[in-house]
Amino acid sequence: KKTTIAVYSLRAREHPTASIPLHWREVERTARGGDTEKIRFEIPDAIKRIEKEGDLFEPVLKLKQKLPALERLEDV
């Protein structure tokens, strides 16, 4: 069973893993059959990765987007 949680959160499991942003190359490599263990991060691994890679999520916080207007339910 897979779960989706907020970035940098821990999954509620006996051995919690952290939700860590990945580089696209890591996603692509894993999608092509790469070792999924390379993108599995427990707490000590997550801390080391952030120290080494920095905050890969930071650009998302600065990204400005213009979202389209939502239609009213009556118009749908």
JSON list of C-alpha atoms in Angstrom, two decimals:
[
{"chain": "A", "resi": 1, "resn": "LYS", "atom": "CA", "xyz": [0.00, 0.00, 0.00]},
{"chain": "A", "resi": 2, "resn": "LYS", "atom": "CA", "xyz": [1.36, 3.44, -0.97]},
{"chain": "A", "resi": 3, "resn": "THR", "atom": "CA", "xyz": [0.75, 6.68, 0.86]},
{"chain": "A", "resi": 4, "resn": "THR", "atom": "CA", "xyz": [1.08, 10.31, -0.13]},
{"chain": "A", "resi": 5, "resn": "ILE", "atom": "CA", "xyz": [2.00, 12.87, 2.50]},
{"chain": "A", "resi": 6, "resn": "ALA", "atom": "CA", "xyz": [3.36, 16.41, 2.70]},
{"chain": "A", "resi": 7, "resn": "VAL", "atom": "CA", "xyz": [6.99, 17.03, 1.84]},
{"chain": "A", "resi": 8, "resn": "TYR", "atom": "CA", "xyz": [9.46, 16.23, 4.66]},
{"chain": "A", "resi": 9, "resn": "SER", "atom": "CA", "xyz": [6.78, 14.37, 6.63]},
{"chain": "A", "resi": 10, "resn": "LEU", "atom": "CA", "xyz": [7.21, 10.94, 8.14]},
{"chain": "A", "resi": 11, "resn": "ARG", "atom": "CA", "xyz": [4.95, 8.06, 7.21]},
{"chain": "A", "resi": 12, "resn": "ALA", "atom": "CA", "xyz": [3.17, 6.45, 10.15]},
{"chain": "A", "resi": 13, "resn": "ARG", "atom": "CA", "xyz": [4.83, 3.04, 10.12]},
{"chain": "A", "resi": 14, "resn": "GLU", "atom": "CA", "xyz": [6.92, 0.91, 12.47]},
{"chain": "A", "resi": 15, "resn": "HIS", "atom": "CA", "xyz": [10.05, 2.11, 10.63]},
{"chain": "A", "resi": 16, "resn": "PRO", "atom": "CA", "xyz": [8.94, 5.52, 9.31]},
{"chain": "A", "resi": 17, "resn": "THR", "atom": "CA", "xyz": [10.27, 6.78, 6.00]},
{"chain": "A", "resi": 18, "resn": "ALA", "atom": "CA", "xyz": [10.39, 10.45, 5.08]},
{"chain": "A", "resi": 19, "resn": "SER", "atom": "CA", "xyz": [8.76, 12.12, 2.13]},
{"chain": "A", "resi": 20, "resn": "ILE", "atom": "CA", "xyz": [11.78, 13.71, 0.42]},
{"chain": "A", "resi": 21, "resn": "PRO", "atom": "CA", "xyz": [11.86, 15.70, -2.83]},
{"chain": "A", "resi": 22, "resn": "LEU", "atom": "CA", "xyz": [13.81, 13.93, -5.58]},
{"chain": "A", "resi": 23, "resn": "HIS", "atom": "CA", "xyz": [15.78, 15.08, -8.59]},
{"chain": "A", "resi": 24, "resn": "TRP", "atom": "CA", "xyz": [14.02, 14.20, -11.88]},
{"chain": "A", "resi": 25, "resn": "ARG", "atom": "CA", "xyz": [16.98, 11.98, -12.80]},
{"chain": "A", "resi": 26, "resn": "GLU", "atom": "CA", "xyz": [16.27, 9.89, -9.68]},
{"chain": "A", "resi": 27, "resn": "VAL", "atom": "CA", "xyz": [12.60, 9.58, -10.61]},
{"chain": "A", "resi": 28, "resn": "GLU", "atom": "CA", "xyz": [13.45, 8.62, -14.20]},
{"chain": "A", "resi": 29, "resn": "ARG", "atom": "CA", "xyz": [16.11, 6.10, -13.16]},
{"chain": "A", "resi": 30, "resn": "THR", "atom": "CA", "xyz": [13.73, 4.43, -10.71]},
{"chain": "A", "resi": 31, "resn": "ALA", "atom": "CA", "xyz": [10.91, 4.41, -13.28]},
{"chain": "A", "resi": 32, "resn": "ARG", "atom": "CA", "xyz": [13.23, 2.57, -15.70]},
{"chain": "A", "resi": 33, "resn": "GLY", "atom": "CA", "xyz": [13.68, -0.21, -13.16]},
{"chain": "A", "resi": 34, "resn": "GLY", "atom": "CA", "xyz": [16.25, 1.32, -10.84]},
{"chain": "A", "resi": 35, "resn": "ASP", "atom": "CA", "xyz": [16.70, 0.30, -7.23]},
{"chain": "A", "resi": 36, "resn": "THR", "atom": "CA", "xyz": [13.80, 1.74, -5.20]},
{"chain": "A", "resi": 37, "resn": "GLU", "atom": "CA", "xyz": [15.88, 1.47, -2.03]},
{"chain": "A", "resi": 38, "resn": "LYS", "atom": "CA", "xyz": [17.99, 4.38, -3.32]},
{"chain": "A", "resi": 39, "resn": "ILE", "atom": "CA", "xyz": [14.98, 6.67, -2.93]},
{"chain": "A", "resi": 40, "resn": "ARG", "atom": "CA", "xyz": [13.82, 5.32, 0.45]},
{"chain": "A", "resi": 41, "resn": "PHE", "atom": "CA", "xyz": [14.82, 7.60, 3.30]},
{"chain": "A", "resi": 42, "resn": "GLU", "atom": "CA", "xyz": [14.57, 6.90, 7.01]},
{"chain": "A", "resi": 43, "resn": "ILE", "atom": "CA", "xyz": [15.17, 9.81, 9.39]},
{"chain": "A", "resi": 44, "resn": "PRO", "atom": "CA", "xyz": [19.02, 9.69, 9.53]},
{"chain": "A", "resi": 45, "resn": "ASP", "atom": "CA", "xyz": [19.18, 9.26, 5.73]},
{"chain": "A", "resi": 46, "resn": "ALA", "atom": "CA", "xyz": [16.81, 12.17, 5.20]},
{"chain": "A", "resi": 47, "resn": "ILE", "atom": "CA", "xyz": [18.90, 14.48, 7.38]},
{"chain": "A", "resi": 48, "resn": "LYS", "atom": "CA", "xyz": [22.12, 13.51, 5.56]},
{"chain": "A", "resi": 49, "resn": "ARG", "atom": "CA", "xyz": [20.45, 14.04, 2.18]},
{"chain": "A", "resi": 50, "resn": "ILE", "atom": "CA", "xyz": [19.18, 17.51, 3.10]},
{"chain": "A", "resi": 51, "resn": "GLU", "atom": "CA", "xyz": [22.63, 18.45, 4.40]},
{"chain": "A", "resi": 52, "resn": "LYS", "atom": "CA", "xyz": [24.21, 17.24, 1.13]},
{"chain": "A", "resi": 53, "resn": "GLU", "atom": "CA", "xyz": [21.58, 18.30, -1.46]},
{"chain": "A", "resi": 54, "resn": "GLY", "atom": "CA", "xyz": [19.98, 21.27, 0.27]},
{"chain": "A", "resi": 55, "resn": "ASP", "atom": "CA", "xyz": [16.25, 21.91, 0.21]},
{"chain": "A", "resi": 56, "resn": "LEU", "atom": "CA", "xyz": [15.07, 20.64, -3.18]},
{"chain": "A", "resi": 57, "resn": "PHE", "atom": "CA", "xyz": [11.57, 21.87, -2.35]},
{"chain": "A", "resi": 58, "resn": "GLU", "atom": "CA", "xyz": [12.61, 25.52, -1.89]},
{"chain": "A", "resi": 59, "resn": "PRO", "atom": "CA", "xyz": [12.00, 26.58, -5.52]},
{"chain": "A", "resi": 60, "resn": "VAL", "atom": "CA", "xyz": [8.37, 25.50, -5.19]},
{"chain": "A", "resi": 61, "resn": "LEU", "atom": "CA", "xyz": [7.91, 27.96, -2.33]},
{"chain": "A", "resi": 62, "resn": "LYS", "atom": "CA", "xyz": [9.13, 30.82, -4.55]},
{"chain": "A", "resi": 63, "resn": "LEU", "atom": "CA", "xyz": [7.26, 29.77, -7.70]},
{"chain": "A", "resi": 64, "resn": "LYS", "atom": "CA", "xyz": [4.55, 32.21, -8.70]},
{"chain": "A", "resi": 65, "resn": "GLN", "atom": "CA", "xyz": [1.64, 30.72, -10.57]},
{"chain": "A", "resi": 66, "resn": "LYS", "atom": "CA", "xyz": [-1.54, 32.14, -11.98]},
{"chain": "A", "resi": 67, "resn": "LEU", "atom": "CA", "xyz": [-4.34, 29.64, -11.63]},
{"chain": "A", "resi": 68, "resn": "PRO", "atom": "CA", "xyz": [-7.39, 29.78, -13.87]},
{"chain": "A", "resi": 69, "resn": "ALA", "atom": "CA", "xyz": [-10.65, 31.01, -12.39]},
{"chain": "A", "resi": 70, "resn": "LEU", "atom": "CA", "xyz": [-12.89, 28.27, -11.07]},
{"chain": "A", "resi": 71, "resn": "GLU", "atom": "CA", "xyz": [-16.33, 27.76, -12.55]},
{"chain": "A", "resi": 72, "resn": "ARG", "atom": "CA", "xyz": [-19.27, 28.11, -10.24]},
{"chain": "A", "resi": 73, "resn": "LEU", "atom": "CA", "xyz": [-21.09, 24.85, -9.52]},
{"chain": "A", "resi": 74, "resn": "GLU", "atom": "CA", "xyz": [-24.28, 26.28, -11.02]},
{"chain": "A", "resi": 75, "resn": "ASP", "atom": "CA", "xyz": [-22.45, 26.80, -14.35]},
{"chain": "A", "resi": 76, "resn": "VAL", "atom": "CA", "xyz": [-21.21, 23.22, -14.59]}
]
